[in-house]
Coordinates of N, CA and C in Angstrom, one line a residue:
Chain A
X1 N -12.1 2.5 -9.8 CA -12.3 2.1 -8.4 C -13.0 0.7 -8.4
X2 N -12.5 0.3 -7.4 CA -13.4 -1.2 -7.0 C -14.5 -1.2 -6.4
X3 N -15.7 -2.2 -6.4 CA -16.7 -2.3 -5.8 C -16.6 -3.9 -5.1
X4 N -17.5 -4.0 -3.9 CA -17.6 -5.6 -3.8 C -18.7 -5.4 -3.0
X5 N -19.3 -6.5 -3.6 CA -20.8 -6.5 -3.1 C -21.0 -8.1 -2.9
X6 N -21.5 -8.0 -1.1 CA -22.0 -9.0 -0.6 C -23.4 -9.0 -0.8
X7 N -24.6 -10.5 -1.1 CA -25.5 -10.2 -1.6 C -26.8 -10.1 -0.6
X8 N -25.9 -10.9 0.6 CA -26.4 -11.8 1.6 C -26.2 -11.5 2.9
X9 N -27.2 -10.5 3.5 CA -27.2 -9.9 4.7 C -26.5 -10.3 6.1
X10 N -27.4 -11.7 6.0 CA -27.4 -12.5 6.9 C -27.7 -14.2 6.6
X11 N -27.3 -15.0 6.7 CA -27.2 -16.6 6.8 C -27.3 -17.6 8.2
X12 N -27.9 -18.3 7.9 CA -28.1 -19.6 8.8 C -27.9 -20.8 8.5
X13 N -27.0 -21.5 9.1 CA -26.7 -22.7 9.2 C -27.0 -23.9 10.1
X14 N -27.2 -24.7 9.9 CA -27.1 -25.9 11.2 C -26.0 -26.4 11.2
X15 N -25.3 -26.9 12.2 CA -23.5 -27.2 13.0 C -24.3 -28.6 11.6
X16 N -23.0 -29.2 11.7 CA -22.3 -30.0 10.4 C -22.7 -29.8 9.2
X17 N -23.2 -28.5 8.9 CA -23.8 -28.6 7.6 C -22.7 -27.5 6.8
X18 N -22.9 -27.6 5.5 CA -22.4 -26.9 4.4 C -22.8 -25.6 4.5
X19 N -22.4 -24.5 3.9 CA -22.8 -23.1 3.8 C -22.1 -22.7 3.0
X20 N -22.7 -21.7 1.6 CA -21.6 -21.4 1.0 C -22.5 -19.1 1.1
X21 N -21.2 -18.9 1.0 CA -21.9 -17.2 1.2 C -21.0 -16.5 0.0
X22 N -21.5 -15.6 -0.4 CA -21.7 -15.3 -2.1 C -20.8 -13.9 -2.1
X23 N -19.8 -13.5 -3.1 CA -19.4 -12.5 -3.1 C -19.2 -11.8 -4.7
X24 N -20.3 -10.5 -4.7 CA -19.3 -10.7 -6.1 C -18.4 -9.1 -6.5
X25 N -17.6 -9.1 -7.0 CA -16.8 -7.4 -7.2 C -17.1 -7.1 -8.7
X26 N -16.3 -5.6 -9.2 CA -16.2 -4.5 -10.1 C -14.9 -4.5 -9.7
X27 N -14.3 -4.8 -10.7 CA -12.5 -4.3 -11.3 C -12.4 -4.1 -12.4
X28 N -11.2 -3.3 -13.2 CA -11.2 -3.6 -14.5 C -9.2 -4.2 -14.1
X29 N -9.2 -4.4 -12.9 CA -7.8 -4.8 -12.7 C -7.2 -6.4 -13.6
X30 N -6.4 -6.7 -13.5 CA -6.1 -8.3 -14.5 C -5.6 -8.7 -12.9
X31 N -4.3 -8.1 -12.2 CA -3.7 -8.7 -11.1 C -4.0 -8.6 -9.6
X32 N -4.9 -9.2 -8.9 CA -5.2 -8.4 -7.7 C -5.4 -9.9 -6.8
X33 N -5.7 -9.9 -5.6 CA -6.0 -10.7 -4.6 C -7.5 -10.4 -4.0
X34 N -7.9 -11.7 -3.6 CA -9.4 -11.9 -3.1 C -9.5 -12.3 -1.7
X35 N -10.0 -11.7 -0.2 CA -9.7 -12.6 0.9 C -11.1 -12.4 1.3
X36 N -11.3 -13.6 2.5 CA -12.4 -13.6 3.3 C -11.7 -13.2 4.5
X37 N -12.8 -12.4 5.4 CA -12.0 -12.2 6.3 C -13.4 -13.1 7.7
X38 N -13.1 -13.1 9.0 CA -14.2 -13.6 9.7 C -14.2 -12.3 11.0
X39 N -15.4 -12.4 11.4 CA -15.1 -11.2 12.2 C -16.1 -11.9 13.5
X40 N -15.5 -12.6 14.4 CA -16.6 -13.0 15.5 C -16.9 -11.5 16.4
X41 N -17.5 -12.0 17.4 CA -18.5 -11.5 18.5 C -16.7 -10.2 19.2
X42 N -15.9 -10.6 19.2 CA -15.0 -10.1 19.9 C -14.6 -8.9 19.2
X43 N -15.0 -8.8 17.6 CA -14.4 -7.7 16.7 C -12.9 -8.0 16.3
X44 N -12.5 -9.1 16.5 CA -11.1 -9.3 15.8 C -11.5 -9.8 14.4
X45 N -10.5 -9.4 13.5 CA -10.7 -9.3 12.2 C -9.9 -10.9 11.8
X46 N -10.3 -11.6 11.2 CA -9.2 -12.7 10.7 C -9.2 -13.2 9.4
X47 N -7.8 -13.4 9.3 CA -7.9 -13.8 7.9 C -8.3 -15.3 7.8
X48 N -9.6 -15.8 7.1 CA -10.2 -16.9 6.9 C -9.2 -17.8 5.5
X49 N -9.1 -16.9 4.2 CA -8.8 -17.5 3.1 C -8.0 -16.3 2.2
X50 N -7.3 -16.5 1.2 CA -6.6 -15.7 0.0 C -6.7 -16.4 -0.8
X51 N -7.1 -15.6 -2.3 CA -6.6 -15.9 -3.5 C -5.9 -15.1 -4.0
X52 N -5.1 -15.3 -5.0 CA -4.3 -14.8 -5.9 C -5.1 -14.9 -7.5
X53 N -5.6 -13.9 -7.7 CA -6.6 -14.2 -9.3 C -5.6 -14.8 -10.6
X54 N -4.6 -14.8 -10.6 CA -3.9 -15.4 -11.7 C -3.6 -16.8 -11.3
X55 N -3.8 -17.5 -10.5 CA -4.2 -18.7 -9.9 C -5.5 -19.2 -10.8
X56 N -5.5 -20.0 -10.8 CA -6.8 -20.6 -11.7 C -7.2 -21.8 -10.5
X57 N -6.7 -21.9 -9.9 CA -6.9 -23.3 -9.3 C -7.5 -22.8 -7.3
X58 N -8.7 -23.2 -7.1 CA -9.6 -22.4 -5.9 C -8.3 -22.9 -4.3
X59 N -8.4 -21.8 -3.7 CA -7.9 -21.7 -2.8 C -8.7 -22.8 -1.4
X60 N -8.1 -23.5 -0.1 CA -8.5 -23.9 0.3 C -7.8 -24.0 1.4
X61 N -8.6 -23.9 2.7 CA -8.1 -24.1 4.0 C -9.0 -24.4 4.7
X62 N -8.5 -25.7 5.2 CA -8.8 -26.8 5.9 C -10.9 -27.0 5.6
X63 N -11.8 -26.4 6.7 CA -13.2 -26.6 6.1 C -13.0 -25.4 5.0
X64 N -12.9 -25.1 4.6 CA -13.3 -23.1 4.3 C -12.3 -23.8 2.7
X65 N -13.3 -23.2 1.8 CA -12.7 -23.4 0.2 C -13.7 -22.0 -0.6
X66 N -12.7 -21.3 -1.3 CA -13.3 -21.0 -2.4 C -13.7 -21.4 -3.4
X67 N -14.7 -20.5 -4.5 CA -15.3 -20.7 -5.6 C -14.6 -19.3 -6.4
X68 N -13.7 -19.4 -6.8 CA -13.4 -18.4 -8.0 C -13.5 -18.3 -9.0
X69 N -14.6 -17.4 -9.8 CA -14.8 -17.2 -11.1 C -14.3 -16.0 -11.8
X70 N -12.9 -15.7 -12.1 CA -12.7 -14.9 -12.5 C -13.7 -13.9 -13.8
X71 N -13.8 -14.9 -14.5 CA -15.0 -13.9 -15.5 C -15.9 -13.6 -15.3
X72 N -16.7 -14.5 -14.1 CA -17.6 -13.7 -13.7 C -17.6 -13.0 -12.3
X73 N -16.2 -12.6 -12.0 CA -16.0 -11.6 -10.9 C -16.6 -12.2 -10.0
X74 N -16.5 -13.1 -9.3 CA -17.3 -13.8 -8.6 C -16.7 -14.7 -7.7
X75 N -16.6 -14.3 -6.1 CA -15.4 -15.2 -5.1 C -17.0 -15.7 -3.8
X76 N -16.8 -17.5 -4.2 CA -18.0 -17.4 -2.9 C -17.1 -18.0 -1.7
X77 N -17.4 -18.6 -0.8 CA -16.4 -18.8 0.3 C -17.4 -20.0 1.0
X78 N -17.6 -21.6 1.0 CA -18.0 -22.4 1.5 C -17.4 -22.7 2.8
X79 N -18.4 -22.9 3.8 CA -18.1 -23.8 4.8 C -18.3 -25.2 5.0
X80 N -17.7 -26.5 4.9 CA -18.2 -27.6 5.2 C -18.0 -27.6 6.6
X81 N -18.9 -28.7 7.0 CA -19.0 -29.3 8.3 C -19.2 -28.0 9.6
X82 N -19.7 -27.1 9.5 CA -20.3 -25.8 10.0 C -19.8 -26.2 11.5
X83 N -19.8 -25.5 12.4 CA -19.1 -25.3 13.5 C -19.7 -23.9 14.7
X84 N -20.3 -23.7 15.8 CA -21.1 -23.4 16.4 C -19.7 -21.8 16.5
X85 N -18.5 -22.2 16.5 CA -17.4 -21.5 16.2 C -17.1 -20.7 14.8
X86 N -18.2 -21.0 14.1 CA -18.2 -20.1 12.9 C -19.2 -19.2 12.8
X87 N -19.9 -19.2 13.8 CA -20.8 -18.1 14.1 C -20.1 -16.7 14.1
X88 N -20.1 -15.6 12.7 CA -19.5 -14.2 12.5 C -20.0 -13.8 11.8
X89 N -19.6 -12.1 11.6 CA -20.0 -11.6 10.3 C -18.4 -12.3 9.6
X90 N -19.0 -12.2 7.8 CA -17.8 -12.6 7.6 C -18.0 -11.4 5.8
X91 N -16.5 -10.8 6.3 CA -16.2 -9.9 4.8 C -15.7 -10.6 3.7
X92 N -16.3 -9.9 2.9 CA -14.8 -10.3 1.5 C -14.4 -9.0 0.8
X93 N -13.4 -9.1 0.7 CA -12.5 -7.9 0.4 C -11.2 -8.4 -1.0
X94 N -11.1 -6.9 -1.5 CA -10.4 -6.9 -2.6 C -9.5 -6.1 -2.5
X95 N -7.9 -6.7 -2.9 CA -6.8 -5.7 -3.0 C -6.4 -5.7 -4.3
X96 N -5.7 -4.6 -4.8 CA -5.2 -4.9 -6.6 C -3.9 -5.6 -6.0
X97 N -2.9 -5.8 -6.5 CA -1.3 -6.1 -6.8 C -0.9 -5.2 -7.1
X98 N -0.1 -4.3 -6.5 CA 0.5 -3.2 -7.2 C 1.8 -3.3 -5.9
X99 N 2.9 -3.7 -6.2 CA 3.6 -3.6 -5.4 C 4.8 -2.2 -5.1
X100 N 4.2 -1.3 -5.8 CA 4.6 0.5 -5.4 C 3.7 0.7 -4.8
X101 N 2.3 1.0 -4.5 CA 1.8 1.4 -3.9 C 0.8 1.2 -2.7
X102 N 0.6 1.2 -1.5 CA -0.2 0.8 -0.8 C -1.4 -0.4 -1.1
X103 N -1.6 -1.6 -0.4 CA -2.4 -2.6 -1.1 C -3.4 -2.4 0.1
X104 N -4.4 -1.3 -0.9 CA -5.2 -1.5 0.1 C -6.4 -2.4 -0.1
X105 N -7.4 -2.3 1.2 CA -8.4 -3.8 1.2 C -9.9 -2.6 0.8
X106 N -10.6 -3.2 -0.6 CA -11.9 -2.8 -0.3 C -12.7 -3.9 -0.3
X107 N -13.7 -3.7 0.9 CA -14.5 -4.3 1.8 C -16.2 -4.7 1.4
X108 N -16.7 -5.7 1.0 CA -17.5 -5.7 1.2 C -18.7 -5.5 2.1
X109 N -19.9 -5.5 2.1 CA -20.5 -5.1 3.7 C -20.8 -5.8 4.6
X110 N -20.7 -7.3 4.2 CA -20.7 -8.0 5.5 C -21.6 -9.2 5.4
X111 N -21.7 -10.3 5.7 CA -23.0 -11.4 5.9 C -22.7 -12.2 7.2
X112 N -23.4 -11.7 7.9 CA -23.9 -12.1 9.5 C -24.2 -13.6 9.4
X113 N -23.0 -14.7 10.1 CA -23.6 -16.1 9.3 C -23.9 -16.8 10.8
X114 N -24.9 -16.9 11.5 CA -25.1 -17.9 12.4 C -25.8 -19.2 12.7
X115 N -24.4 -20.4 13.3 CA -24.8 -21.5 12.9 C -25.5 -21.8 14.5
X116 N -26.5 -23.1 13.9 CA -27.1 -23.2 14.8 C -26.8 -24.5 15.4
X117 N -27.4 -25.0 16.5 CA -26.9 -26.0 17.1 C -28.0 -27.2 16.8
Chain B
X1 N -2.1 -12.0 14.3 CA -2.1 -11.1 14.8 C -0.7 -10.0 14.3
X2 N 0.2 -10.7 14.2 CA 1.3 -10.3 13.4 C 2.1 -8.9 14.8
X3 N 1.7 -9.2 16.0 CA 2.5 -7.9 17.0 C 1.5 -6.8 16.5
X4 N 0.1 -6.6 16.3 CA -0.3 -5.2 16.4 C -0.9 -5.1 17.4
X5 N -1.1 -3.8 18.1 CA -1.7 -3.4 19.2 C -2.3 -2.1 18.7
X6 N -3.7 -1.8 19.6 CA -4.3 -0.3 19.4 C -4.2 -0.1 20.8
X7 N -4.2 1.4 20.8 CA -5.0 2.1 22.2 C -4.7 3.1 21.9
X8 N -6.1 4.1 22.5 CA -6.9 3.3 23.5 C -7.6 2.1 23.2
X9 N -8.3 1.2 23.5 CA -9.2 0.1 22.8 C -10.5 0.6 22.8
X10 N -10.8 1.6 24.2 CA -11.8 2.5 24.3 C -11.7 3.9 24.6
X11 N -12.4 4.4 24.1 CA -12.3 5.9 24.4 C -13.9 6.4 23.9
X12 N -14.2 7.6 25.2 CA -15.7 8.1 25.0 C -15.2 9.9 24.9
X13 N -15.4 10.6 24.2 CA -14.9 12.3 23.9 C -16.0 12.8 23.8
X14 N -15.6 13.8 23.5 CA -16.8 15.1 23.5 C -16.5 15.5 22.1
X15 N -17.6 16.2 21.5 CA -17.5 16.9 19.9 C -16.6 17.9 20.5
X16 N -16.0 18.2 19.3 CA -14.6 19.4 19.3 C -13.4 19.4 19.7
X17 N -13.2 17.8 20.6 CA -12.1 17.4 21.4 C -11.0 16.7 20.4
X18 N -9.7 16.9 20.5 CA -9.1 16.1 19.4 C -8.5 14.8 20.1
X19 N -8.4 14.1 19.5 CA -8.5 12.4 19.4 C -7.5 12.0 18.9
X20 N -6.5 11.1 19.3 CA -5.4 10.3 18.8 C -5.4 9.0 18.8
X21 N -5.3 8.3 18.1 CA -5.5 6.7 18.4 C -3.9 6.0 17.3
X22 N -3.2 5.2 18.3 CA -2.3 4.8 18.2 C -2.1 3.3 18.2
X23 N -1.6 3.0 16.8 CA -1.1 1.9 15.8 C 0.4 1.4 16.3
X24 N 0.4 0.1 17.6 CA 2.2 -0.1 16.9 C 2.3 -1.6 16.4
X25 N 2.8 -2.0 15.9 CA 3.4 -3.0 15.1 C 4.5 -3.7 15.4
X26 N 5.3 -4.6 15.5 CA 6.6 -5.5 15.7 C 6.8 -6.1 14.6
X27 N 6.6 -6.5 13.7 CA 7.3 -7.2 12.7 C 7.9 -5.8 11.3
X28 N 8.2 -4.5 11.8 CA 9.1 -4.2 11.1 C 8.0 -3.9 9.3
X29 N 6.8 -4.0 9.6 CA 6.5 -3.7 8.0 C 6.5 -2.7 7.5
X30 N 6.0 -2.3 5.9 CA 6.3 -0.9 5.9 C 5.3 -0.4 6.0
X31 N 4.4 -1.0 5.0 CA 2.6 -0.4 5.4 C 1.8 -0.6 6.4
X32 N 1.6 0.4 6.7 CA 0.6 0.4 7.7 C -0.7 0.9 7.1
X33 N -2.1 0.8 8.0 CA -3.3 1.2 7.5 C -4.2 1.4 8.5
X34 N -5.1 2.4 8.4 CA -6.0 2.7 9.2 C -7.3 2.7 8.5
X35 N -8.5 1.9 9.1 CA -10.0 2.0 8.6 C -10.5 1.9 9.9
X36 N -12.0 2.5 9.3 CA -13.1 2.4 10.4 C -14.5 1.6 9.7
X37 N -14.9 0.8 10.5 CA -15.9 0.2 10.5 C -17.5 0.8 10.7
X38 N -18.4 0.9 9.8 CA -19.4 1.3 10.4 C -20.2 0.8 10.2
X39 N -21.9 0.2 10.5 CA -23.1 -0.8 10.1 C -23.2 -0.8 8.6
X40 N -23.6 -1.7 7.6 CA -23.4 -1.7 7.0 C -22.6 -1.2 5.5
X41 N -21.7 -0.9 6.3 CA -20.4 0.0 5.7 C -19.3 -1.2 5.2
X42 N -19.3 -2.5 6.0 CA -17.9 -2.8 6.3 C -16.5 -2.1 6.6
X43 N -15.4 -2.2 6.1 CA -14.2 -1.4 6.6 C -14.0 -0.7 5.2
X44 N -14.2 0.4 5.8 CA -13.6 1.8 5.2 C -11.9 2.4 5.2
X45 N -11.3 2.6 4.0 CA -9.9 2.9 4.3 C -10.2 4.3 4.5
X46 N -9.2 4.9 5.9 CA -8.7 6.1 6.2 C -7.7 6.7 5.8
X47 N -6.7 6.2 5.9 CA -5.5 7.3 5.3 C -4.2 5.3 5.6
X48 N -3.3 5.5 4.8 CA -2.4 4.4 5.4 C -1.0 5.4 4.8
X49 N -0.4 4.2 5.3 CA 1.6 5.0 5.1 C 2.2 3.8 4.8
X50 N 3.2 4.2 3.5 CA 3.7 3.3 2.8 C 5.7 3.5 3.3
X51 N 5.8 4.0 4.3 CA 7.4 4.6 4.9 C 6.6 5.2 6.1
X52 N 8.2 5.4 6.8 CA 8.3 6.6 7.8 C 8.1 7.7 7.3
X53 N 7.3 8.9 7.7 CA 6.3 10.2 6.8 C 6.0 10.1 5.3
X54 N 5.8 9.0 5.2 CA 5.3 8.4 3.9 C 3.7 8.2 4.6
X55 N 3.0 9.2 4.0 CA 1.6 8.4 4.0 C 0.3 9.3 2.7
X56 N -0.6 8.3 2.9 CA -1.7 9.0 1.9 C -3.0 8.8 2.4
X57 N -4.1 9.5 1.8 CA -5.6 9.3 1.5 C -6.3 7.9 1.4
X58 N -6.8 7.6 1.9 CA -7.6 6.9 1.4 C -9.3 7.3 1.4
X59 N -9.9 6.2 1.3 CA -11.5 6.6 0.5 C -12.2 7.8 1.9
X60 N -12.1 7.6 2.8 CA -12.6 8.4 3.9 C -12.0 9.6 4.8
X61 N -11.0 10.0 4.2 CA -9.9 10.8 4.9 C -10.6 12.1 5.2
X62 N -11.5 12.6 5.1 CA -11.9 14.1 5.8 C -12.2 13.9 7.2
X63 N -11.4 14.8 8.3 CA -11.6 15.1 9.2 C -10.5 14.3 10.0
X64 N -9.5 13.4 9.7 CA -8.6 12.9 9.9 C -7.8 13.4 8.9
X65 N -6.3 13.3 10.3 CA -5.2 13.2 9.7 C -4.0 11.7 10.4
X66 N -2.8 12.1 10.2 CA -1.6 10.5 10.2 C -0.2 11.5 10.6
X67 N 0.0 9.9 11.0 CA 1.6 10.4 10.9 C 2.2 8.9 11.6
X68 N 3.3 9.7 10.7 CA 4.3 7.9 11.4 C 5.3 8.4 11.1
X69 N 6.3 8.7 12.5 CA 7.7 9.1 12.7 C 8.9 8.3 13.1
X70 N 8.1 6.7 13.0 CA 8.6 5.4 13.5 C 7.8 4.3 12.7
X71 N 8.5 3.4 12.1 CA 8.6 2.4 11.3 C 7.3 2.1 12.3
X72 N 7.5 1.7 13.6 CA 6.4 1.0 14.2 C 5.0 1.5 14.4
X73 N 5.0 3.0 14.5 CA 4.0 3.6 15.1 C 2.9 4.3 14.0
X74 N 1.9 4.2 14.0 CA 0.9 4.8 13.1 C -0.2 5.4 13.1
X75 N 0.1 6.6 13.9 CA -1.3 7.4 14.9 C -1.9 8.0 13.8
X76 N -3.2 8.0 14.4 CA -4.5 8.5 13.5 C -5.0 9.9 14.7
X77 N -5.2 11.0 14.1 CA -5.7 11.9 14.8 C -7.3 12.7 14.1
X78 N -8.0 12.8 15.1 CA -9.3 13.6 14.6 C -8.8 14.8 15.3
X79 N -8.8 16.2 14.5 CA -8.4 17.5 15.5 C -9.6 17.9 16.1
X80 N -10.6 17.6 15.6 CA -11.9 18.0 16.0 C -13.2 17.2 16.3
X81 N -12.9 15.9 17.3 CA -14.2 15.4 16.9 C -15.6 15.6 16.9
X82 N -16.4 15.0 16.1 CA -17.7 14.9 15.7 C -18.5 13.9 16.0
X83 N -19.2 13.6 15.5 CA -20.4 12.6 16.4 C -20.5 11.4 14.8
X84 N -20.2 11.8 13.9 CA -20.1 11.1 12.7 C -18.9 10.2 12.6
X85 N -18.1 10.8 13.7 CA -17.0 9.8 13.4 C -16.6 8.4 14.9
X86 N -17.8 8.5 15.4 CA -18.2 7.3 16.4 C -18.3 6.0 15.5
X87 N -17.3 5.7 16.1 CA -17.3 4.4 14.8 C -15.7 3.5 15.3
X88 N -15.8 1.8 15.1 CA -15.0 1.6 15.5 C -13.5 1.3 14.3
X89 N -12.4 1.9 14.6 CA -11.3 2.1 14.3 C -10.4 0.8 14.2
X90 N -9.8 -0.1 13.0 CA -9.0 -0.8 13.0 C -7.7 -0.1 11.8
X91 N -6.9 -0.6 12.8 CA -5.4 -0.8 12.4 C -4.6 -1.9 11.5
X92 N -4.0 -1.9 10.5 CA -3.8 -3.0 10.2 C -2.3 -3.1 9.2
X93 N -1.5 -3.7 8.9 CA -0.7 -3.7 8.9 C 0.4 -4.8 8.0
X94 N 1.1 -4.4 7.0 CA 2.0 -6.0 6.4 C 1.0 -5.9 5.1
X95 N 1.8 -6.4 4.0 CA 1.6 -7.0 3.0 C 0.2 -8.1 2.9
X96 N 0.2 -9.1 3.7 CA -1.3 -9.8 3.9 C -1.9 -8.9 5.2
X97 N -1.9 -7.9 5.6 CA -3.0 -6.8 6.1 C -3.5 -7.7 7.3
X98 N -3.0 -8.0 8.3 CA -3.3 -8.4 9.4 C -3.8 -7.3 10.7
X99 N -4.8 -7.7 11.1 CA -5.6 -6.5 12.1 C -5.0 -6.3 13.5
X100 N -4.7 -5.6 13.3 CA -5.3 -4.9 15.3 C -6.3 -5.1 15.6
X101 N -6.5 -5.4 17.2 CA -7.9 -5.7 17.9 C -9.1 -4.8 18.0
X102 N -8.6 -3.0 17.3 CA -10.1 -2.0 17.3 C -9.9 -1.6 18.1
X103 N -10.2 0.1 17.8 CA -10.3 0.9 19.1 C -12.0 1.0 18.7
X104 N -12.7 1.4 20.2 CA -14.5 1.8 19.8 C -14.5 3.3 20.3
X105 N -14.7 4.1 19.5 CA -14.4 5.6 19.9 C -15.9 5.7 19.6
X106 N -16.3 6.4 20.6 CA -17.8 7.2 20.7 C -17.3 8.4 21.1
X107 N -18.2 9.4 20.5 CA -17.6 11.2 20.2 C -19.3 11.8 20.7
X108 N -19.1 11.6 22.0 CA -20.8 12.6 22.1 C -21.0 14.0 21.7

């Protein structure tokens, strides 16, 4: 079974600043995917970022970049230039690759990140 | 968003009342999935379906059951609810696992 463990309850930021929030998992899987997800004030779930772990090279969209350390099981998820709009809990979650069977998401527990003005 | 919809989005029951909360989808995927959210829990899997009456367990599946008799549709039923299972309900769906907006079921 998988584990993923967020370390980091809660976070604060001030608007144009950096943030980076920490994730780390338990697999003994080789093929699987890594996502962030963002969860504002509304309860919609969104997809923030994806990796593919056989990727070696960090995933990135637009502010929002990962840190993937495969050996050390370790996915952190940076914010540059922070945004009053990034104020969420934000998950990170793990699916294996197994394309026979359901890809499901296990969830870390969450880090409440609010930026401040 | 990928065409998912839940409803109810709210619902307030009584313990022992059974409960259905209904998953539909438009883009035709095959999986579908059902988790619930709770405080420090993050999202918990409930049960998902991999076909039409194709489905399985996931990590939380007591006291729920599924069904999906349509490619689109992916109901989650409590036959009995409880006060443990107040908790908010996402749907989700597709290969990259795109959400539904949550149902918030409170079970007094």
């Amino acid at each position: 079974a998988q584990t993923v463990t967020q370390s980091q309850p809660e976070m604060s930021v001030q608007e144009a600043e950096t943030v980076t929030l920490s994730c780390t998992y338990d697999t003994s899987e080789n093929n699987y995917y890594l996502f962030w997800y963002k969860q504002p004030p509304s309860r919609q779930m969104i997809l923030v970022i994806r990796q593919e772990a056989y990727k070696q090279q960090n995933a990135t969209e637009n502010r929002f970049s990962v840190n993937f350390q495969k050996a050390a099981k370790s996915f952190s998820l940076k914010i540059s230039d922070s945004q009053l709009g990034d104020t969420a809990m934000y998950f990170c979650a793990f699916m294996k690759h197994d394309n026979n069977a359901g890809n499901m998401l296990t969830f870390g527990g969450g880090t409440r990140l609010m930026v401040k003005p | 968003d990928a065409g998912i919809t839940q409803s109810p989005r709210h619902k307030v029951t009584e313990t022992g009342t059974p409960v259905t909360l209904r998953c539909h989808q438009t883009e035709n995927h095959r999986y579908m999935y059902w988790y619930r959210q709770d405080p420090g829990h993050g999202l918990r899997l409930i049960h998902y379906s991999y076909g039409v009456k194709d489905t399985d367990k996931g990590e939380v599946s007591d006291g729920y059951s599924v069904s999906r008799s349509k490619t689109e549709d992916f109901l989650l039923t409590l036959e009995s609810a409880t006060s443990s299972q107040t908790s908010v309900y996402f749907c989700a769906a597709g290969p990259k696992q795109f959400f539904g907006p949550g149902t918030r079921l409170t079970v007094l």
